[in-house]
Short mmCIF file of C-alpha atoms and ligand atoms in Angstrom, two decimals:
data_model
loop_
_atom_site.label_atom_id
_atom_site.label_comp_id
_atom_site.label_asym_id
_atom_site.label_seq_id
_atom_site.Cartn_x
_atom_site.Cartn_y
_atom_site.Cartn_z
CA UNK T 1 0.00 0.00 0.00
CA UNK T 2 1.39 3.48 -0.75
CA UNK T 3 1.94 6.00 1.73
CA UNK T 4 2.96 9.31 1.89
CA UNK T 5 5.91 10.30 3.86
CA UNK T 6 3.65 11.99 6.61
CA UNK T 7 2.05 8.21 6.65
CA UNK T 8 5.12 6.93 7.04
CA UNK T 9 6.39 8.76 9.96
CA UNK T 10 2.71 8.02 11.64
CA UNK T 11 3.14 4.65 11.39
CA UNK T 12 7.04 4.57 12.56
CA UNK T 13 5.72 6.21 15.74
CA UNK T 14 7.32 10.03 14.70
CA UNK T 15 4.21 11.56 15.23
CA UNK T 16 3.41 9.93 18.70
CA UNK T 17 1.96 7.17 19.97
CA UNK T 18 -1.73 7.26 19.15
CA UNK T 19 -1.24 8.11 15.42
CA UNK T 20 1.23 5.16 15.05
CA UNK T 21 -1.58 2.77 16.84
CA UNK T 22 -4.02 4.34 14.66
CA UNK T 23 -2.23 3.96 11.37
CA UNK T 24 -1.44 0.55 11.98
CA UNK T 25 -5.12 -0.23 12.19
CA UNK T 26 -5.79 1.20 9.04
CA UNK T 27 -2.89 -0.02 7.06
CA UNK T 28 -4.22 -3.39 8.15
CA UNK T 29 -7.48 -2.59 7.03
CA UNK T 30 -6.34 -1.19 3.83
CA UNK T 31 -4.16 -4.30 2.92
CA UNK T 32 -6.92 -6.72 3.63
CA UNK T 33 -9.74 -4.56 1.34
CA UNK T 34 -7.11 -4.21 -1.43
CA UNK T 35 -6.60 -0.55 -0.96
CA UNK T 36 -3.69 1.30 -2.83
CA UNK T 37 -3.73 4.60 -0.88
CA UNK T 38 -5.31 6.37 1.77
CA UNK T 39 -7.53 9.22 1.23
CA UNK T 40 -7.99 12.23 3.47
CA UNK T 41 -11.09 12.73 5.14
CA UNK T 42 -12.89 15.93 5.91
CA UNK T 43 -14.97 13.92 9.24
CA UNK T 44 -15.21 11.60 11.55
CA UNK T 45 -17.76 9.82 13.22
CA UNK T 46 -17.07 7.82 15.92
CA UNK T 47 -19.08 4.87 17.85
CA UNK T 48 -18.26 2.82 20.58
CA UNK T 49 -19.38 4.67 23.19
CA UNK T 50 -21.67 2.90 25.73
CA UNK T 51 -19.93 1.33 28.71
CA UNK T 52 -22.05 -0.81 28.36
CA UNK T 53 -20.28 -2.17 24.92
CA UNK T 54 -16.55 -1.48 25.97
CA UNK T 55 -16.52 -2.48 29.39
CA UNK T 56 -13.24 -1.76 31.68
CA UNK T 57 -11.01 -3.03 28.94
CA UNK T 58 -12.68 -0.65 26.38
CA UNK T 59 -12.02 2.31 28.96
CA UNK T 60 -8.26 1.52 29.39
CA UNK T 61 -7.50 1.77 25.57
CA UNK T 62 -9.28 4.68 24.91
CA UNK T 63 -7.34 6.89 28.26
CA UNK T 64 -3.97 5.11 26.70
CA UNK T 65 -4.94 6.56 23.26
CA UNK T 66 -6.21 9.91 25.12
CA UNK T 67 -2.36 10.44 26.40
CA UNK T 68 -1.13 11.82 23.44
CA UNK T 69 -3.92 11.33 20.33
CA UNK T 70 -5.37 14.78 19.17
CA UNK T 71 -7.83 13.84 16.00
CA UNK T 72 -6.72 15.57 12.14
CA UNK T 73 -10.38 16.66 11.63
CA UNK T 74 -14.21 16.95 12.78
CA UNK T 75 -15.41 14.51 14.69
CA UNK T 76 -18.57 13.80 16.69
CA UNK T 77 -19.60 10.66 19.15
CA UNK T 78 -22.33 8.15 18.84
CA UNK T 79 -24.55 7.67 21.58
CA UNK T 80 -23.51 7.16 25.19
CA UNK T 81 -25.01 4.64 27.80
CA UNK T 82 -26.75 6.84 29.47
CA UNK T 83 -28.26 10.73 29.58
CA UNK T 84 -25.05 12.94 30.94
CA UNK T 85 -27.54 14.72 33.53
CA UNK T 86 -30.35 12.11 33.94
CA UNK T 87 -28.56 9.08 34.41
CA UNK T 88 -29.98 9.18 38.38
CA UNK T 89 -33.21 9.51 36.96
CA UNK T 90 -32.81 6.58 34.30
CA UNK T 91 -32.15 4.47 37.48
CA UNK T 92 -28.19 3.91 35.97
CA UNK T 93 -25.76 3.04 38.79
CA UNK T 94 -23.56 5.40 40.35
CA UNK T 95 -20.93 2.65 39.11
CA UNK T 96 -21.75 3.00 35.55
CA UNK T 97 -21.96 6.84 35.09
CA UNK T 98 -18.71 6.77 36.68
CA UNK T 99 -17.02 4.65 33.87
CA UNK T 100 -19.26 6.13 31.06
CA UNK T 101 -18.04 9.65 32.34
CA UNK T 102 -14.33 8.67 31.88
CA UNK T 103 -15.36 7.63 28.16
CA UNK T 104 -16.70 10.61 27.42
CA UNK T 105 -13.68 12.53 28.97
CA UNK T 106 -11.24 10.53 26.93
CA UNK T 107 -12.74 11.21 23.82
CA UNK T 108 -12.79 14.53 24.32
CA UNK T 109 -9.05 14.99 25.41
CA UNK T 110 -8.49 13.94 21.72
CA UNK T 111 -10.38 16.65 20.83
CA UNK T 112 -13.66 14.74 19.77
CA UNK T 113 -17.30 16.44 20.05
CA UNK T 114 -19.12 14.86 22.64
CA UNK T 115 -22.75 15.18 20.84
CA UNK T 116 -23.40 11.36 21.72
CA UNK T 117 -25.87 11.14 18.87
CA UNK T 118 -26.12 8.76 16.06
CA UNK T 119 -27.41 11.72 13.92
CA UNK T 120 -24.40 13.88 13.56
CA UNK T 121 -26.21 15.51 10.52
CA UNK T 122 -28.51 16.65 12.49
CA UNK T 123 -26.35 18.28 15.49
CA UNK T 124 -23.57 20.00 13.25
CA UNK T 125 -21.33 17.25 11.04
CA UNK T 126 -22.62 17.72 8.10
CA UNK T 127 -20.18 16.99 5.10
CA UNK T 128 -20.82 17.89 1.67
CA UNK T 129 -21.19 16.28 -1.39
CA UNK T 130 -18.73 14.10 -2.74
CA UNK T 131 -16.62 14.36 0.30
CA UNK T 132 -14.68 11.52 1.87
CA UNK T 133 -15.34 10.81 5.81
CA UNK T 134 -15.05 8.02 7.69
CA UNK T 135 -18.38 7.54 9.97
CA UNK T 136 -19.27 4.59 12.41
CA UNK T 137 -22.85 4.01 13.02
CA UNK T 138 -24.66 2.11 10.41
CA UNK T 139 -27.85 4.66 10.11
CA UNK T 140 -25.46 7.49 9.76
CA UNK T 141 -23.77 5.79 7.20
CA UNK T 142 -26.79 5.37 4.99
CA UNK T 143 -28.01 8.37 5.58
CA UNK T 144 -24.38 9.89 4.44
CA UNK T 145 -23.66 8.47 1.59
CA UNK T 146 -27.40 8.34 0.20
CA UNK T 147 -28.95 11.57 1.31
CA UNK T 148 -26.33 13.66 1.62
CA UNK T 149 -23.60 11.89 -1.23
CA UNK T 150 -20.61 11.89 1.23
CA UNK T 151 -18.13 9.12 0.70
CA UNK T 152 -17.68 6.27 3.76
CA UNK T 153 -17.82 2.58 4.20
CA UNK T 154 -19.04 1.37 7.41
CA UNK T 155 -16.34 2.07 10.00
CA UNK T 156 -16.17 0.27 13.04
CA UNK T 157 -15.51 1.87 16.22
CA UNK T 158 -11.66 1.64 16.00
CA UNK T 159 -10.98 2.36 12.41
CA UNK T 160 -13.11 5.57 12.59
CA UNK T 161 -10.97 6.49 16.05
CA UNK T 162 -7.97 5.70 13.67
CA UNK T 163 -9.45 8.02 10.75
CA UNK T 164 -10.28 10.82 13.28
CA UNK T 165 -6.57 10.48 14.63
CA UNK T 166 -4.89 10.43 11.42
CA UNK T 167 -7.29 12.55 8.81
CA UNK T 168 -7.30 9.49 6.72
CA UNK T 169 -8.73 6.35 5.71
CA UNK T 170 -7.68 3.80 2.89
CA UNK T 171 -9.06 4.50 -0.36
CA UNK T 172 -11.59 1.06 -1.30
CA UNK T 173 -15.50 0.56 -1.22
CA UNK T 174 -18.01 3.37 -1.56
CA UNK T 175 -14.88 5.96 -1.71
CA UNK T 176 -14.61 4.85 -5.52
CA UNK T 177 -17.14 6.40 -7.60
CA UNK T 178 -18.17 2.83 -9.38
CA UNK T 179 -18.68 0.87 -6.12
CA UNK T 180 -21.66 2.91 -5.56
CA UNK T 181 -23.31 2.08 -8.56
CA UNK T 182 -26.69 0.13 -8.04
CA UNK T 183 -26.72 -3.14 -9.00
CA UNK T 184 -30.94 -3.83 -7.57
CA UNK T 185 -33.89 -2.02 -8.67
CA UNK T 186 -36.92 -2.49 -6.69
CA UNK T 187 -39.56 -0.76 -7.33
CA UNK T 188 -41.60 -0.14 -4.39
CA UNK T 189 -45.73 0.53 -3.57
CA UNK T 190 -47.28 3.93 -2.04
CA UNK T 191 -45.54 4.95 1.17
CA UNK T 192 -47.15 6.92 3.43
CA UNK T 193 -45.53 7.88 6.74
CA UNK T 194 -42.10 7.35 8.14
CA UNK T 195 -43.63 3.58 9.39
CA UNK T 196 -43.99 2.41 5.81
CA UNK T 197 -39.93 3.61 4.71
CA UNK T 198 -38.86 1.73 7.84
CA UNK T 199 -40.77 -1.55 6.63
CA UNK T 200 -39.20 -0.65 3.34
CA UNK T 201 -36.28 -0.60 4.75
CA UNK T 202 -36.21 -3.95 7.03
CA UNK T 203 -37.81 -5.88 4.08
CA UNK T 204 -35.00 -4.06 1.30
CA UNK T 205 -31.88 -5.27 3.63
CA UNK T 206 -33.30 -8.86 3.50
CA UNK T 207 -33.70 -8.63 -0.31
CA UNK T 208 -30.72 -6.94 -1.37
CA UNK T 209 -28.37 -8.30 1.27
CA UNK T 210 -24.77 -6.52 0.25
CA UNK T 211 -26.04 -5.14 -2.90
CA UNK T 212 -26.75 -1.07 -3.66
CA UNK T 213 -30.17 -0.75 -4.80
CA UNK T 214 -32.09 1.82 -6.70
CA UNK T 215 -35.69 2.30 -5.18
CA UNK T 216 -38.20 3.09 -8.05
CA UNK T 217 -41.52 4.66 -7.28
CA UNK T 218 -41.01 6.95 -4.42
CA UNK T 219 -42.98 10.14 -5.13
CA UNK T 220 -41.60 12.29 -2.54
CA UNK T 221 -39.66 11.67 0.91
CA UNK T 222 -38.42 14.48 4.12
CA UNK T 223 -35.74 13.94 6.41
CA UNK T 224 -37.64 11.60 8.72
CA UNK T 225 -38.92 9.07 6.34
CA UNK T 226 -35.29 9.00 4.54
CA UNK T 227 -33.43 8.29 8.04
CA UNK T 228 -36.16 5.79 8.60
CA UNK T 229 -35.43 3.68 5.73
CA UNK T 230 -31.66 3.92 6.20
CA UNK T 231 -31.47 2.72 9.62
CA UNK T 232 -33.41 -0.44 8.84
CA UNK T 233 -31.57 -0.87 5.53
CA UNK T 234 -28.72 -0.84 7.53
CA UNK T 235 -29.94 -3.60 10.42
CA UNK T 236 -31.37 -6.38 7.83
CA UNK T 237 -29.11 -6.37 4.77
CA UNK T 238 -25.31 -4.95 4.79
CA UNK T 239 -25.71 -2.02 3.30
CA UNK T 240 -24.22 1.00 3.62
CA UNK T 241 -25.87 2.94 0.52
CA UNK T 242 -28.74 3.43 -1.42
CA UNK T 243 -30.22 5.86 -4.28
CA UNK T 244 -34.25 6.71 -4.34
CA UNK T 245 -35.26 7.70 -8.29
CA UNK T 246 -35.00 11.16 -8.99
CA UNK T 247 -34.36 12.12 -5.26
CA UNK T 248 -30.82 11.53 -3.92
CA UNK T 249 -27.57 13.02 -5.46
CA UNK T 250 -26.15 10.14 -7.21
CA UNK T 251 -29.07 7.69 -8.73
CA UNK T 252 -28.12 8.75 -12.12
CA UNK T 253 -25.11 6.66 -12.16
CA UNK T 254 -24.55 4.20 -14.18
CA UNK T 255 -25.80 0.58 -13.12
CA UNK T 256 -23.56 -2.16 -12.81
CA UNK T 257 -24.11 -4.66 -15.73
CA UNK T 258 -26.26 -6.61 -14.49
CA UNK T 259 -29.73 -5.58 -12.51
CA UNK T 260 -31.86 -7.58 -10.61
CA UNK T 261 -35.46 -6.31 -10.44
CA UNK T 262 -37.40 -6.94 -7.59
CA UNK T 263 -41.19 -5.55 -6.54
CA UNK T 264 -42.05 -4.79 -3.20
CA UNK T 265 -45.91 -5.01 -2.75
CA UNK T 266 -48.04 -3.66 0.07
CA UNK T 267 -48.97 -6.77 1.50
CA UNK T 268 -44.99 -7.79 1.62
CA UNK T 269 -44.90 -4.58 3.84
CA UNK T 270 -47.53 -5.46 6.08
CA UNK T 271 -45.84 -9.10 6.63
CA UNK T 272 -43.10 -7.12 7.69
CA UNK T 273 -45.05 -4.98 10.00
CA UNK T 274 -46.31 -8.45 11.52
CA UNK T 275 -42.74 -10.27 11.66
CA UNK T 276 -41.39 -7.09 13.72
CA UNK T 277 -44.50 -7.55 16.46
CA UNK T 278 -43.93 -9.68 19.49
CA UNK T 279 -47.49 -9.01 20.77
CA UNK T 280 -46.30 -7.79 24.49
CA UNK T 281 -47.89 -5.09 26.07
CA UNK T 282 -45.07 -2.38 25.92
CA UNK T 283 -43.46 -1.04 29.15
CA UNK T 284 -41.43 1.75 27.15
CA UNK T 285 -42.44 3.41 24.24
CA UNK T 286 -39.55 4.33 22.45
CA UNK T 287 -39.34 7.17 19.78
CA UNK T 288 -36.42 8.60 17.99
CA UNK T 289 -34.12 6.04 16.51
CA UNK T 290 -32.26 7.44 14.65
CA UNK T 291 -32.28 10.20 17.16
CA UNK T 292 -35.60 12.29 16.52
CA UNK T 293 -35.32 15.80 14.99
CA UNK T 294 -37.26 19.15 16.19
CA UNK T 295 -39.63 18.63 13.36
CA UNK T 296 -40.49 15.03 15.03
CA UNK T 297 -40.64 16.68 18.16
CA UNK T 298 -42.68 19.13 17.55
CA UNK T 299 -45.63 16.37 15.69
CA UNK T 300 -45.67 14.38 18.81
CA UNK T 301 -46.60 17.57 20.40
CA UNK T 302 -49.22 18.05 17.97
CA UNK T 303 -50.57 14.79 18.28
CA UNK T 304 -51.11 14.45 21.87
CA UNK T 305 -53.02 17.70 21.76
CA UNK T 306 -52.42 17.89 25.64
CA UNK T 307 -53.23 14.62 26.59
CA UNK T 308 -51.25 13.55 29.65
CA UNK T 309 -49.13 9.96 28.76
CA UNK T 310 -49.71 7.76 31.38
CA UNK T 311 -46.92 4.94 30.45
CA UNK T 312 -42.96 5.31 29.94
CA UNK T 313 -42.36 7.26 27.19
CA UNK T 314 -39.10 8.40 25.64
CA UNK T 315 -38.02 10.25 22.75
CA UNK T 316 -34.32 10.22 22.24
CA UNK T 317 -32.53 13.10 21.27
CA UNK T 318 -29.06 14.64 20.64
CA UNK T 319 -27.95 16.93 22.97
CA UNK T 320 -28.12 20.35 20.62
CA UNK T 321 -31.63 19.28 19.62
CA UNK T 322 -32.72 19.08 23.38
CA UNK T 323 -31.06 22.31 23.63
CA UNK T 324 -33.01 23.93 20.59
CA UNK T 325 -36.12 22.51 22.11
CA UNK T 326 -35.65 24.13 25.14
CA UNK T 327 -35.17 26.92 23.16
CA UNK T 328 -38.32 27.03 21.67
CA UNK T 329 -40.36 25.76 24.83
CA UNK T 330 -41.03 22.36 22.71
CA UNK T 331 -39.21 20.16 25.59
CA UNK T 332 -41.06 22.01 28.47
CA UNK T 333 -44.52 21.23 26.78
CA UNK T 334 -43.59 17.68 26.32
CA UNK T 335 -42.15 16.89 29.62
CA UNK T 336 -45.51 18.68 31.33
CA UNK T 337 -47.61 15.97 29.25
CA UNK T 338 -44.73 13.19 30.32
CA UNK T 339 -42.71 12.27 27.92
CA UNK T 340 -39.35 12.43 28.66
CA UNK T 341 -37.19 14.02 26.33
CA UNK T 342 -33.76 11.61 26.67
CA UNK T 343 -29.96 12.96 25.07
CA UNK T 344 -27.03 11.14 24.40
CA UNK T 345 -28.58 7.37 24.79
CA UNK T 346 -31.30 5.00 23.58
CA UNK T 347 -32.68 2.06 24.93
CA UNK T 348 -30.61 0.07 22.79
CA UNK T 349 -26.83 1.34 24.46
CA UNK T 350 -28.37 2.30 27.74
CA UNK T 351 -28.50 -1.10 30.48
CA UNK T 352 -32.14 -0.79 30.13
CA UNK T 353 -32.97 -4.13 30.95
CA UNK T 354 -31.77 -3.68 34.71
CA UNK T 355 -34.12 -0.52 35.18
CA UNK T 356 -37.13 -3.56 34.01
CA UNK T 357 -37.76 -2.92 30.70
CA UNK T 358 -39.18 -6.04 29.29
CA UNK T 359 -40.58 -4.81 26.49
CA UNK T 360 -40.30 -1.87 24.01
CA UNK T 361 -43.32 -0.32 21.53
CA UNK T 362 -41.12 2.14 18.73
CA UNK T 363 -41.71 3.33 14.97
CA UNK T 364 -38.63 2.26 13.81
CA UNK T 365 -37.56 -1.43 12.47
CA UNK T 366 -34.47 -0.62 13.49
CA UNK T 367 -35.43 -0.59 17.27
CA UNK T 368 -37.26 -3.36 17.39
CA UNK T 369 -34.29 -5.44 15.40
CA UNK T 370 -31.91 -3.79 18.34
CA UNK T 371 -33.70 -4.40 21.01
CA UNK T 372 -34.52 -8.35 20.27
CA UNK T 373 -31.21 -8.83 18.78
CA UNK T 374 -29.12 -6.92 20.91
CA UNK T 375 -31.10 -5.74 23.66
CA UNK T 376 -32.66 -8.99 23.88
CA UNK T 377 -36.42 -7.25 24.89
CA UNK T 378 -39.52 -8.14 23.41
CA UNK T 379 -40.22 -5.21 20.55
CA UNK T 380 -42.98 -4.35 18.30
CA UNK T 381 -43.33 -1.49 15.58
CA UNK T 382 -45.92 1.18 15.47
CA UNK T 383 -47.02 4.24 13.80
CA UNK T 384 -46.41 7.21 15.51
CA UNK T 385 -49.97 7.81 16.00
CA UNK T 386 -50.89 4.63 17.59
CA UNK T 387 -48.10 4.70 20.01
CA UNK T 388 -49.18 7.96 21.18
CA UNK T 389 -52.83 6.97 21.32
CA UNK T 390 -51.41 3.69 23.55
CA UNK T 391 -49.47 5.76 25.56
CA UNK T 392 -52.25 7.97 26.63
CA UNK T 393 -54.64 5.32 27.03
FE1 F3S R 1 -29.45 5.59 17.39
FE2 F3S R 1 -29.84 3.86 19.32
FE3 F3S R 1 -31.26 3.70 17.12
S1 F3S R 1 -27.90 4.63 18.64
S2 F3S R 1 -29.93 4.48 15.52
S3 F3S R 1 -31.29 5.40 18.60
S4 F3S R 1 -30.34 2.00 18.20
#
């Protein structure tokens, strides 16, 4: 693999000791994906966040790194394991925010942005087209290279530390214009809400497995319904891209030469809708993964029209969106009527199974994959409106 001499002096430990352990990683990762260079990036995303995931171990790395690691370029955090002022609240131990805290300090003596949020687009990372980044988190991913036409495989944890600490990452994969052609077509029915892109999504990733496809027959789609679809995309199949007809930046490039075409019917969606439905009664309603924007915020306002919620409810946020609903009074209406308006976690990365939770009700396939996958909670999808209506019941 080629490097420049700048590479070369990271990797022979000139620069200090983080870059070295950092350019090791991707060198590594570069020789096994066939990469001839590296590529500079313009951002970094990075995940691994939750004590919960990286345990004592986890912690130790990341404070060795911390010593003398300062990152090249932008970078923002994924969600934490908890809510940085409401952890006593969330019932976390005093244990846990201990350890979580010295994550979050350790990242941030390399000069990271603590927004513990899985939608940096939404809380100030937001790259431009055609740029090269190197982003953990699946949904962001998606929503990255599809929405916005930023360039990124799906980092892991480590090699987007490593990209973050060196400004680079080795060129392969969706940083090549032709690996991001389409190579599925499926041509989908009426969608109406956010609810029906994330069935899209979760029944897509099972169809087209590794494979880019081109959705045909999508008349229109906002910010919501497009971070929707990504995030399940991402859960079911192993993608990290796709392009909607006439809508995203890059569907007009050229195919690859040969296109399977699938159809997605209505009644394939509401299979879906049944397959992600464990039939529990819910004791958290969970709204906001991906992390829920102001706009969201502000329907679920709407939609209760004052009603008090009577069961656990939680929309997750980032931290600058709780801010800019604070703002605009949105978060003090919301948390008068009882929802409680949770930064910097989810249910997924937060130890939500010791606080009780046995079951989760959401509007996003990706939460109920996460939480009986990973979580390992009983889950079932919703509209939004019929979780409110449940939750006020
Ligand atoms: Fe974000 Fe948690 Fe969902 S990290 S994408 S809200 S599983």
């Amino acid at each position: 693999m080629y490097l420049t001499r700048e590479e070369e002096k990271m990797l022979k430990g000139e620069m200090g000791y983080a870059k070295q352990v950092a350019m090791e990683i991707l060198v590594a990762l570069g020789e096994i994906y066939g990469a001839e260079k590296m590529v500079k990036i313009s951002s970094a995303q990075v995940s691994g966040v939750s004590y919960k995931n990286l345990g004592e171990a986890g912690v130790e790395w990341l404070e060795e790194l911390s010593r003398d690691g300062r990152v090249e370029v932008y970078t923002t955090l994924n969600p934490a394991g908890m809510d940085i002022e409401r952890w006593r609240e969330m019932g976390v131990s005093r244990e846990f925010a201990e350890q979580q805290i010295r994550i979050i300090e350790a990242y941030t003596r390399m000069g990271i942005h603590p927004t513990l949020t899985c939608t940096p687009y939404l809380a100030g990372n937001k790259p431009s087209l055609g740029d090269h980044i190197a982003w953990a988190e699946s949904s962001a991913v998606v929503y990255a290279n599809s929405v916005i036409g930023a360039r990124t495989n799906r980092e892991g944890g480590p090699s987007a530390l490593a990209s973050a600490l060196t400004g680079r990452t080795p060129y392969y994969g969706l940083h090549i214009t032709e690996n991001r052609a389409y190579s599925v077509k499926i041509n989908v029915p009426n969608l109406r809400d956010e609810y029906d892109f994330a069935l899209l999504g979760y029944v897509s990733g099972k169809l087209s497995k590794e494979k880019i496809p081109l959705f045909s027959g999508v008349e229109s789609a906002d910010q919501v319904e497009l971070k929707a679809l990504g995030a399940a995309i991402a859960s079911t199949g192993g993608i990290a891209m796709f392009h909607i007809e006439g809508l995203t930046p890059e569907y007009m490039l050229p195919p690859l030469d040969r296109v399977e075409e699938i159809d997605v019917e209505e009644r394939d969606l509401r299979n879906a809708a049944e397959e992600l439905n464990d039939d529990a009664e819910p004791d958290l309603i969970f709204i906001g993964c991906p992390h829920a924007s102001l706009e969201e915020l502000i329907v679920i306002m709407q939609r209760l029209q004052g009603r008090i919620v009577k069961k656990e409810m939680w929309v997750c946020v980032s931290r600058s969106m709780k801010e800019l609903a604070k703002q605009l009074g949105v978060y003090q209406k919301l948390e008068e009527l009882g929802v409680k308006i949770v930064s910097d976690t989810c249910p997924i990365v937060a130890p939500i199974t010791r606080l009780g939770v046995k079951s989760i009700a959401t509007n996003s396939a990706k939460g109920v994959w996460y939480s009986r996958n990973i979580t390992k909670v009983k889950a079932k999808i919703a509209r939004l409106t019929d979780l409110i209506e449940d939750a006020v019941k």
